[in-house]
Amino acid sequence: SCKYSHDVISAENKKVLKAHGLSALDENELRVLLLQNDPFFLPEVCQFYNGSKDACRQQNNCNNLHICRHFLRGQCRFLPCKKSHNLLDTHSLRVLETGGIDVNIASNIQAIYYHKHVELHKELKMGIRYKNKPTENLMKNPAVIRSREPRIPFQTVGTTLHVPPSEAVLFIQSSHAGPSSNVPDHSQDQLATETGKKDDSSAKTSSDETSSAETPSVKTLKEDKEDNCDEICLFYVWKYCKHRDKCKLVHYHLPYRWQVYNGVSWSDLSRMEEIEKDYCDPKMSSTADKTIDFQTMTLAGSAVRRLSTPSSVTNPTFVLTTQWIWYWKNDQGQWIEYGEQGEGDSGNSPSSAVIENLYLADPDATVPFQAGLHDYNLSFKEMTQTNTSYKTQRQVCRRPKFVSAEDVQKIKKGQRDSSIPNQACPTHWDPSALPDLGYKAVEISNTTSEYNEIKQLFHQTMKSYNVLKIKRIQNPSLWKVFQWQKDHMKRENGGNKVNEKFLFYGTNSSFMETICIHNFDWRICGSNGSNYGYGIYFARDASYSHAYCQPEVKTYIMFVARVLVGDYVKGSAAYVRPPTKSIHGLQFYDSCVDNELNPSIFVVFEKNQIYPEYIVEYKE
């Protein structure tokens, strides 16, 4: 018997957790955090695999991990590295499971270490920019380092925590600090910027109060922001950014910006719109005049870059995001958009939106999918599509949808895409709480039928719990997108009514704000795998979702979402979208379930099929 305690949440450990603000985490989450911060808890790494000859004689029979040891320490400086960084391959999973680490925890650890690896290389790059300051100095100044995109850990079957490490810290901090209420409309990168606020405020000089003149250090930081940041502020290009010069993103009047590096700094290129139009055409490997090479991103030997607004799949309710389109090249040399019902293999391939989500989750991943009777592997790293049977390869490319300066002005003046109808908000919504952007949470009176309907649905499986309040989420932007999706599904269903359900979703209260603003984001679930597909998991029974709720001072919150489940089929862990309904492969199921005859778990792959309608606050 071991002389040391194996009780993670013993009385003594609880004191330590409370002192560090981690008392709200359950045992499974703590295990993931321990594994994240100390690779000692993982099975031993194979020293022969990590040797100079990069070979282990036992190969797959080896009982140690064939993983780059520097990757597990968060110290691998190679990009790309010759050694494996994949804890989810067959050999690694076998070794991990032998050591008591199941596939769900392994998925979490993979996401965490991968994120550490990406962050390390960001810091190394910035270390060069900041006169080769050591990485640890940069880490002491988090105002310099910006998290690109906050994500929400979503419930999946059989696991709980799904957050990369720096984001986990963000969410742990925000769960104690409380959601921000002073910047509700500036929602992109909200959690990241909230965490950075303390550093920004502490870094301010008295000149902010006494003089409008900028100090050299402020100017340097602004120049560094322009040089290092590659994302354009959505709020500035749309109308107005309240952060002004303190905004961590680039302010520009178009959703794209082409620049060339002159050896000292980046400067704008002329003919911006012409360059963008050429780049959006997948047939063009360079500008029409051959001056800019899109393959090498160079202009007469000098580096060229394209700044951009965030991808449309990350902010579906925002205008002027960048819609990325994915293409494959057929035998005739034509570029065919994925998901288009065209000739050959593209008839039932994943759509550009599905592929874009997978790409953003892991830009180095290889994604399997089925088209017709064939199976393919889509490699983001190599930008190729390979037929797994015949080993034939096709080129793949990712290009944005062209938006002219005139289009931008029309969008800003309200001449929106006519394909998205202006759906009116429900008549029972509070008309005084309808924001142009974001949401308002309206508490429902316990004397209304609306309140009683949700309460009864909740109490069907949660009779021993008391409902404290029910809030209605009023987000006009999300509602319009949801209604558009509903109309679209109805048309595809021959005009018949779409199967719609109220379903439950349990989570931590610290994630409530982001869900209400951006809707549920499936990519965290997808990157970690799941039993019924890469999607967002909802439950018929509140008791099931309760397992994913974490109390805050003995009070729980749970979402009740309106979900367009449509026609469903039993899911599979390999699904990145629902399977086809027919042999022609032109129609797809709308969602997946655990049991077709009596479904209790529903998996949705498109966030537009969901509206986060209610939040139930309750306690034992």
XYZ file of C-alpha atoms in Angstrom:
620
model
C 0.000 0.000 0.000
C 1.111 3.538 -0.777
C 1.990 5.711 2.227
C 0.731 8.851 0.474
C -2.883 9.951 0.191
C -4.785 9.225 -3.017
C -7.712 11.436 -2.021
C -7.649 14.477 -4.302
C -10.370 16.281 -2.345
C -9.385 15.443 1.212
C -10.006 18.009 3.969
C -6.414 19.261 3.757
C -6.502 19.445 -0.037
C -9.784 21.335 0.080
C -8.055 24.079 2.073
C -5.329 24.339 -0.570
C -7.877 24.386 -3.396
C -9.920 27.066 -1.671
C -6.828 29.213 -1.125
C -6.086 29.076 -4.857
C -9.672 29.633 -5.974
C -10.153 26.083 -7.278
C -12.749 24.813 -4.832
C -15.503 24.823 -7.463
C -13.760 22.130 -9.573
C -14.770 18.504 -9.174
C -12.387 15.560 -8.890
C -12.277 14.784 -12.627
C -11.430 18.377 -13.478
C -8.710 18.455 -10.838
C -7.177 15.314 -12.279
C -6.999 16.971 -15.698
C -5.380 20.076 -14.178
C -2.825 17.929 -12.335
C -1.962 16.046 -15.514
C -1.793 19.332 -17.388
C 0.700 20.889 -14.998
C 2.916 17.886 -14.261
C 3.672 15.239 -16.927
C 5.069 13.107 -14.069
C 1.542 11.724 -13.676
C 1.551 10.406 -17.247
C 3.041 7.012 -18.207
C 6.768 7.079 -18.908
C 7.974 8.455 -22.222
C 10.061 6.054 -24.329
C 13.721 7.129 -24.179
C 14.589 5.195 -27.341
C 11.850 6.909 -29.354
C 13.148 10.242 -28.054
C 16.763 9.354 -28.768
C 18.880 10.731 -31.560
C 18.073 7.768 -33.838
C 14.344 8.303 -33.316
C 13.690 4.550 -33.178
C 12.302 2.025 -30.692
C 12.848 -1.636 -31.531
C 9.634 -2.670 -29.796
C 7.601 -0.201 -31.871
C 3.878 -0.723 -31.139
C 4.670 -3.352 -28.484
C 6.443 -0.750 -26.363
C 4.719 0.005 -23.062
C 5.993 3.597 -22.951
C 4.671 6.649 -24.774
C 6.059 7.386 -28.234
C 5.590 11.119 -27.758
C 8.000 14.053 -27.905
C 9.093 14.526 -24.285
C 9.606 18.274 -24.806
C 5.997 18.570 -26.050
C 4.726 17.118 -22.755
C 6.827 19.631 -20.827
C 5.481 22.499 -22.932
C 9.025 23.156 -24.204
C 9.127 21.821 -27.786
C 10.601 24.590 -29.941
C 10.304 22.719 -33.244
C 7.490 23.681 -35.611
C 6.938 21.177 -37.096
C 8.522 18.550 -34.855
C 9.726 15.222 -36.277
C 8.401 13.357 -33.234
C 4.756 12.720 -32.488
C 2.628 15.229 -30.569
C -0.469 13.027 -30.777
C -1.681 11.407 -27.541
C -4.757 10.068 -29.314
C -3.150 7.607 -31.725
C -3.746 3.897 -31.190
C -0.447 3.174 -29.427
C -0.584 6.178 -27.103
C -4.203 5.496 -26.118
C -3.338 1.894 -25.241
C -0.461 3.015 -23.011
C -2.558 5.722 -21.385
C -5.526 3.424 -20.747
C -3.153 0.886 -19.180
C -2.081 3.683 -16.849
C -5.678 4.448 -15.887
C -6.210 7.428 -18.210
C -9.276 6.966 -20.424
C -9.851 8.457 -23.866
C -11.899 11.383 -22.534
C -9.177 12.575 -20.165
C -6.583 11.885 -22.872
C -8.550 14.141 -25.236
C -8.475 16.927 -22.674
C -4.745 16.525 -22.112
C -4.118 16.527 -25.877
C -5.986 19.822 -26.270
C -4.148 21.335 -23.314
C -0.622 20.352 -24.419
C -1.328 21.330 -28.013
C -2.496 24.745 -26.837
C 0.648 25.090 -24.683
C 2.739 24.283 -27.743
C 0.998 26.929 -29.848
C 1.281 29.529 -27.069
C 5.001 28.776 -26.619
C 5.676 29.524 -30.279
C 3.635 32.719 -30.068
C 5.756 33.770 -27.097
C 8.999 32.814 -28.849
C 7.978 34.891 -31.842
C 7.114 37.823 -29.610
C 10.344 37.296 -27.693
C 12.222 38.065 -30.902
C 10.062 41.100 -31.475
C 10.635 42.381 -27.945
C 14.422 42.434 -28.283
C 14.762 38.757 -27.388
C 13.352 39.091 -23.897
C 13.140 35.726 -22.139
C 9.796 33.903 -22.275
C 9.347 34.120 -18.523
C 9.485 37.917 -18.711
C 6.730 37.910 -21.281
C 4.667 35.656 -19.084
C 4.943 38.214 -16.281
C 3.303 40.762 -18.554
C 0.110 39.145 -19.787
C -1.006 42.450 -21.279
C 1.480 41.736 -24.077
C 0.056 38.297 -24.847
C -3.503 38.099 -26.133
C -5.579 34.929 -26.245
C -6.956 34.791 -29.770
C -10.370 33.299 -29.121
C -12.194 32.366 -25.919
C -13.973 29.063 -26.006
C -16.625 27.463 -23.877
C -16.213 24.014 -22.339
C -19.323 22.113 -23.372
C -20.782 18.940 -21.969
C -20.064 15.674 -23.717
C -20.905 12.127 -22.802
C -18.596 10.724 -20.175
C -16.334 13.698 -19.619
C -16.386 17.164 -18.159
C -13.479 19.534 -18.659
C -12.591 20.617 -22.191
C -10.476 23.742 -21.984
C -6.961 24.542 -23.114
C -4.712 25.603 -20.225
C -4.552 29.371 -20.526
C -8.276 29.452 -21.209
C -8.909 27.286 -18.184
C -7.147 29.913 -16.102
C -9.278 32.613 -17.708
C -12.485 30.829 -16.839
C -11.396 29.998 -13.303
C -10.588 33.657 -12.729
C -13.814 34.886 -14.272
C -15.891 32.489 -12.171
C -14.733 34.379 -9.094
C -14.619 37.833 -10.574
C -18.071 37.545 -12.090
C -19.037 38.210 -15.706
C -18.350 41.643 -17.042
C -21.326 43.908 -17.368
C -19.663 47.104 -18.412
C -18.771 45.975 -21.930
C -21.673 43.746 -22.976
C -21.614 44.777 -26.591
C -17.889 44.269 -27.184
C -18.087 40.555 -27.099
C -15.326 39.262 -29.317
C -12.350 38.176 -27.207
C -14.422 39.247 -24.195
C -12.999 36.862 -21.630
C -9.490 37.397 -22.872
C -9.713 41.161 -22.663
C -11.380 41.039 -19.270
C -8.444 39.138 -17.887
C -6.090 41.641 -19.472
C -7.875 44.658 -18.023
C -6.026 44.492 -14.737
C -2.700 44.491 -16.538
C -3.769 47.336 -18.797
C -4.906 49.445 -15.879
C -1.828 48.707 -13.821
C 0.383 49.571 -16.779
C -1.202 52.989 -17.280
C 0.925 56.020 -16.565
C -0.202 59.263 -15.048
C -0.023 60.814 -18.496
C -3.427 59.237 -19.184
C -4.888 61.620 -16.638
C -2.709 64.685 -17.100
C -1.935 64.793 -20.802
C -3.324 63.540 -24.079
C 0.171 63.263 -25.538
C 1.457 59.738 -26.024
C 4.707 58.674 -24.415
C 7.279 56.857 -26.586
C 6.454 53.583 -24.813
C 2.763 53.933 -25.663
C 3.627 54.636 -29.285
C 5.910 51.612 -29.327
C 3.153 49.398 -27.960
C 0.726 50.704 -30.598
C 3.261 50.034 -33.351
C 3.940 46.574 -31.935
C 0.210 45.883 -31.884
C -0.049 46.840 -35.549
C 2.961 44.657 -36.378
C 2.010 41.591 -34.347
C -1.791 41.472 -34.422
C -3.421 39.951 -37.498
C -7.100 40.394 -36.566
C -9.270 43.366 -37.519
C -11.716 44.680 -34.920
C -15.288 43.808 -35.916
C -16.761 46.690 -33.970
C -14.551 49.296 -35.622
C -15.201 48.095 -39.173
C -18.938 47.918 -38.381
C -19.440 51.253 -36.599
C -17.468 52.160 -33.502
C -15.069 50.567 -31.003
C -15.436 51.910 -27.478
C -11.890 50.789 -26.580
C -10.405 53.158 -29.185
C -6.585 53.138 -29.039
C -6.614 50.633 -26.176
C -8.270 47.974 -28.342
C -6.041 44.937 -28.746
C -7.193 44.438 -32.344
C -6.390 46.341 -35.543
C -8.701 49.210 -36.542
C -9.359 49.366 -40.289
C -12.337 50.347 -42.467
C -12.420 47.086 -44.454
C -12.713 43.466 -43.211
C -9.343 42.754 -44.852
C -6.030 44.581 -45.126
C -3.032 43.714 -47.314
C 0.424 44.803 -46.181
C 4.063 44.347 -47.170
C 7.045 44.185 -44.802
C 9.767 46.733 -45.610
C 12.336 45.265 -43.228
C 11.311 47.484 -40.320
C 7.519 47.620 -40.246
C 4.380 46.656 -42.174
C 2.894 49.147 -44.626
C -0.375 49.066 -46.582
C -0.394 48.020 -50.214
C -2.165 50.071 -52.862
C -4.953 48.475 -54.945
C -6.221 46.750 -51.793
C -9.552 45.737 -53.326
C -8.001 44.378 -56.535
C -5.571 42.216 -54.544
C -8.410 40.897 -52.395
C -10.550 40.059 -55.436
C -7.693 38.073 -57.006
C -6.991 36.276 -53.718
C -10.640 35.235 -53.326
C -10.508 33.404 -56.657
C -9.128 29.874 -56.030
C -7.811 29.749 -59.610
C -5.426 32.616 -58.890
C -2.059 31.651 -57.388
C -0.905 35.262 -57.726
C -2.319 38.675 -58.545
C -3.254 39.299 -62.175
C -0.076 41.323 -62.716
C 2.011 38.544 -61.072
C 3.471 40.945 -58.489
C 2.161 39.135 -55.382
C 2.613 35.378 -55.032
C -0.251 33.985 -52.915
C 1.550 30.663 -52.445
C 4.616 32.177 -50.795
C 2.899 35.436 -49.719
C 5.724 37.557 -51.107
C 6.122 40.686 -53.242
C 9.495 40.965 -54.980
C 11.075 38.958 -52.162
C 9.409 40.911 -49.349
C 6.901 39.249 -47.027
C 3.213 40.004 -47.572
C 0.385 39.435 -45.092
C -3.414 39.650 -45.069
C -5.128 40.926 -41.926
C -8.704 39.810 -41.505
C -11.824 39.960 -39.353
C -12.633 36.721 -37.468
C -14.021 33.728 -39.342
C -17.794 33.807 -39.807
C -18.201 30.420 -38.093
C -16.871 31.849 -34.823
C -19.281 34.807 -34.832
C -22.317 33.773 -36.924
C -24.489 36.668 -35.742
C -21.967 39.408 -36.615
C -21.764 41.188 -39.931
C -18.491 41.766 -41.801
C -16.849 38.617 -40.495
C -14.754 36.699 -43.040
C -16.530 33.821 -44.747
C -13.896 31.250 -45.674
C -14.703 28.853 -48.514
C -12.990 25.488 -48.970
C -12.348 24.045 -52.454
C -10.986 20.831 -53.970
C -9.498 20.522 -57.462
C -11.058 18.017 -59.865
C -9.432 16.161 -62.773
C -10.305 18.978 -65.175
C -8.397 21.494 -63.044
C -11.567 23.156 -61.773
C -11.908 24.237 -58.153
C -15.132 22.860 -56.619
C -16.532 24.176 -53.344
C -16.975 21.559 -50.636
C -20.602 20.698 -49.952
C -21.710 21.880 -53.392
C -23.998 19.381 -55.115
C -21.835 19.159 -58.156
C -20.167 16.401 -60.029
C -18.206 13.534 -58.586
C -17.056 13.367 -55.000
C -18.294 16.761 -53.851
C -21.988 15.792 -53.843
C -22.180 14.992 -50.162
C -18.855 16.152 -48.803
C -18.812 18.343 -45.655
C -19.705 21.978 -46.214
C -17.160 24.800 -46.051
C -18.593 25.837 -42.660
C -18.074 22.344 -41.201
C -14.523 22.143 -42.539
C -13.739 25.669 -41.328
C -14.842 24.751 -37.801
C -12.606 21.679 -37.829
C -9.705 23.688 -39.221
C -9.975 26.347 -36.521
C -10.094 23.644 -33.848
C -6.804 22.155 -35.106
C -5.024 23.593 -38.196
C -2.711 20.545 -38.328
C -5.436 17.898 -38.138
C -6.317 15.228 -40.676
C -10.093 14.867 -40.908
C -11.789 11.715 -42.252
C -15.051 12.034 -44.171
C -17.215 10.061 -46.560
C -18.470 11.191 -49.971
C -20.641 8.820 -51.952
C -19.142 5.342 -51.639
C -15.627 6.547 -50.888
C -13.736 7.485 -47.729
C -11.279 10.374 -47.694
C -8.733 12.010 -45.407
C -8.527 15.793 -45.560
C -5.121 17.029 -44.370
C -5.081 20.664 -43.288
C -1.323 20.594 -42.883
C -0.655 19.376 -46.433
C -3.852 20.896 -47.903
C -4.658 17.654 -49.696
C -7.596 15.258 -49.924
C -6.653 11.569 -50.148
C -8.880 8.669 -51.183
C -8.164 6.046 -48.512
C -8.754 3.121 -50.914
C -7.030 4.277 -54.114
C -4.548 6.679 -52.437
C -5.281 9.309 -55.080
C -4.742 12.895 -53.933
C -6.405 16.171 -54.820
C -5.306 19.693 -54.016
C -7.327 21.663 -51.472
C -7.422 25.409 -50.878
C -9.078 27.874 -48.489
C -10.045 31.314 -49.762
C -12.346 34.070 -48.433
C -15.579 35.210 -50.070
C -15.007 38.532 -51.834
C -16.530 41.643 -50.279
C -15.954 44.958 -52.048
C -15.683 48.363 -50.368
C -19.109 49.139 -51.856
C -20.524 45.946 -50.304
C -19.144 47.014 -46.926
C -20.917 50.362 -47.140
C -24.215 48.712 -48.140
C -23.977 46.318 -45.199
C -23.198 49.156 -42.805
C -26.220 51.099 -44.094
C -28.460 48.145 -43.343
C -28.818 46.628 -46.829
C -28.272 43.131 -45.520
C -28.214 39.884 -47.451
C -31.776 39.299 -48.632
C -31.389 35.546 -48.064
C -31.663 36.168 -44.297
C -35.204 37.365 -43.525
C -35.779 40.026 -40.889
C -37.575 37.728 -38.460
C -39.559 39.585 -35.826
C -38.856 38.736 -32.211
C -41.549 36.775 -30.318
C -44.493 38.899 -29.196
C -44.118 37.805 -25.558
C -40.584 39.212 -25.347
C -40.045 42.350 -23.299
C -39.833 45.148 -25.933
C -37.751 47.321 -23.588
C -34.982 44.669 -23.540
C -34.100 44.201 -27.224
C -30.436 45.217 -27.739
C -28.959 45.798 -31.200
C -26.046 43.559 -30.239
C -25.739 40.967 -27.497
C -28.581 39.956 -25.212
C -30.719 40.869 -22.236
C -31.734 38.360 -19.552
C -35.324 38.976 -18.470
C -36.582 37.309 -15.297
C -39.971 35.649 -15.878
C -42.769 36.052 -13.340
C -43.589 32.796 -11.552
C -47.292 33.408 -12.189
C -47.056 33.077 -15.979
C -47.745 29.987 -18.081
C -44.303 30.402 -19.677
C -42.650 30.026 -16.255
C -44.776 27.019 -15.299
C -44.086 25.224 -18.586
C -40.301 25.347 -18.095
C -40.577 24.567 -14.378
C -42.703 21.466 -15.025
C -40.313 20.276 -17.723
C -37.413 20.681 -15.279
C -39.225 18.921 -12.395
C -40.022 15.843 -14.470
C -36.632 14.439 -13.444
C -35.541 16.967 -10.755
C -38.394 16.866 -8.207
C -36.093 17.213 -5.177
C -34.679 20.548 -6.364
C -36.199 24.006 -5.926
C -36.390 26.422 -8.865
C -35.260 29.871 -7.692
C -35.816 31.825 -10.904
C -36.126 31.411 -14.649
C -34.659 33.983 -17.019
C -35.521 34.404 -20.688
C -32.583 35.171 -22.988
C -33.502 37.887 -25.478
C -30.848 37.957 -28.207
C -32.449 39.316 -31.413
C -29.411 38.455 -33.566
C -29.339 34.800 -32.503
C -33.131 34.561 -32.807
C -33.093 35.805 -36.419
C -30.403 33.300 -37.403
C -32.331 30.512 -35.641
C -35.557 31.405 -37.473
C -33.718 31.567 -40.790
C -32.355 28.076 -40.142
C -35.837 26.855 -39.233
C -37.301 28.208 -42.486
C -34.450 26.654 -44.448
C -35.019 23.222 -42.864
C -38.766 23.527 -43.466
C -38.201 24.141 -47.186
C -35.832 21.176 -47.371
C -38.507 19.085 -45.649
C -41.050 19.752 -48.379
C -42.801 22.477 -46.385
C -43.519 20.162 -43.459
C -43.082 21.296 -39.858
C -39.580 20.887 -38.405
C -39.184 18.710 -35.302
C -38.312 21.185 -32.511
C -37.665 20.379 -28.843
C -36.834 22.024 -25.539
C -33.642 20.313 -24.330
C -31.363 20.775 -21.308
C -27.725 21.743 -21.157
C -25.685 21.869 -17.935
C -22.619 24.042 -17.463
C -20.724 26.298 -15.067
C -22.226 29.735 -14.375
C -18.977 31.411 -15.491
C -19.699 30.351 -19.080
C -23.246 31.689 -19.144
C -22.344 35.106 -20.569
C -20.509 33.791 -23.613
C -23.221 31.258 -24.476
C -25.900 33.950 -24.297
C -23.899 36.200 -26.630
C -22.390 33.722 -29.110
C -24.599 30.630 -28.765
C -23.175 27.170 -28.088
C -19.867 26.365 -29.799
C -19.383 22.725 -30.779
C -15.683 22.902 -31.642
C -14.430 22.093 -28.153
C -16.596 18.965 -28.147
C -15.481 18.070 -31.632
C -11.769 18.410 -30.925
C -12.083 16.094 -27.921
C -14.225 13.438 -29.595
C -17.517 12.004 -28.388
C -19.648 8.912 -28.522
C -22.180 10.097 -31.082
C -20.258 12.578 -33.225
C -18.426 15.896 -33.170
C -21.268 18.144 -32.059
C -23.055 19.870 -29.189
C -24.730 17.511 -26.725
C -28.185 18.165 -25.250
C -30.294 16.043 -22.910
C -34.005 15.297 -22.771
C -33.835 14.999 -18.988
C -32.667 17.762 -16.662
C -31.242 15.124 -14.308
C -28.709 14.112 -16.972
C -27.540 17.692 -17.592
C -27.349 18.304 -13.832
C -24.217 16.127 -13.756
C -22.461 18.851 -15.798
C -23.573 21.755 -13.608
C -21.176 23.153 -11.041
C -22.688 24.975 -8.069
C -21.748 28.526 -7.200
C -22.539 29.024 -3.499
C -24.917 26.017 -3.613
C -26.818 27.479 -6.563
C -26.869 25.785 -9.968
C -27.728 27.089 -13.420
C -28.970 25.092 -16.395
C -29.854 26.142 -19.932
C -33.114 25.169 -21.579
C -32.473 25.480 -25.313
C -34.862 25.451 -28.241
C -33.311 22.898 -30.623
C -34.230 22.002 -34.207
C -33.538 18.267 -33.989
C -35.388 17.570 -37.277
C -34.892 14.044 -38.595
C -32.368 12.165 -36.484
C -30.394 8.931 -36.603
C -28.143 7.062 -34.180
C -24.777 8.784 -33.931
C -21.234 7.534 -34.305
C -17.952 8.819 -32.875
C -16.635 9.256 -36.434
C -19.345 11.694 -37.545
C -18.354 15.307 -38.267
C -21.858 15.892 -39.617
C -25.033 13.770 -39.695
C -24.984 10.968 -42.304
C -26.954 10.980 -45.549
C -30.581 9.833 -45.686
C -30.383 8.178 -49.101
C -27.955 6.451 -51.412
C -27.915 9.557 -53.618
C -26.205 11.429 -50.788
C -28.020 14.706 -51.413
C -30.039 14.854 -48.187
C -28.708 14.580 -44.667
C -30.158 13.888 -41.275
C -30.449 16.969 -39.073
C -29.047 15.543 -35.813
C -27.837 12.363 -34.105
C -29.116 10.555 -30.999
C -28.127 7.802 -28.588
C -31.227 5.700 -29.310
C -33.549 6.203 -32.292
C -36.573 4.603 -30.606
C -36.238 6.434 -27.294
C -33.658 9.233 -27.608
C -32.415 10.920 -24.451
C -29.246 12.506 -25.885
C -29.305 14.737 -28.970
C -26.227 15.849 -30.882
C -26.467 18.963 -33.064
C -23.699 19.853 -35.498
C -24.825 23.325 -36.611
C -25.176 26.042 -33.942
C -27.824 27.820 -36.019
C -30.184 24.963 -35.090
C -30.051 26.110 -31.448
C -31.417 29.051 -29.526
C -30.380 29.335 -25.823
C -33.816 30.428 -24.617
C -33.923 30.027 -20.831
C -31.629 29.859 -17.820
C -32.961 28.000 -14.782
C -31.403 28.842 -11.408
C -32.038 26.174 -8.785
C -30.765 24.542 -5.603
C -31.291 21.412 -3.539
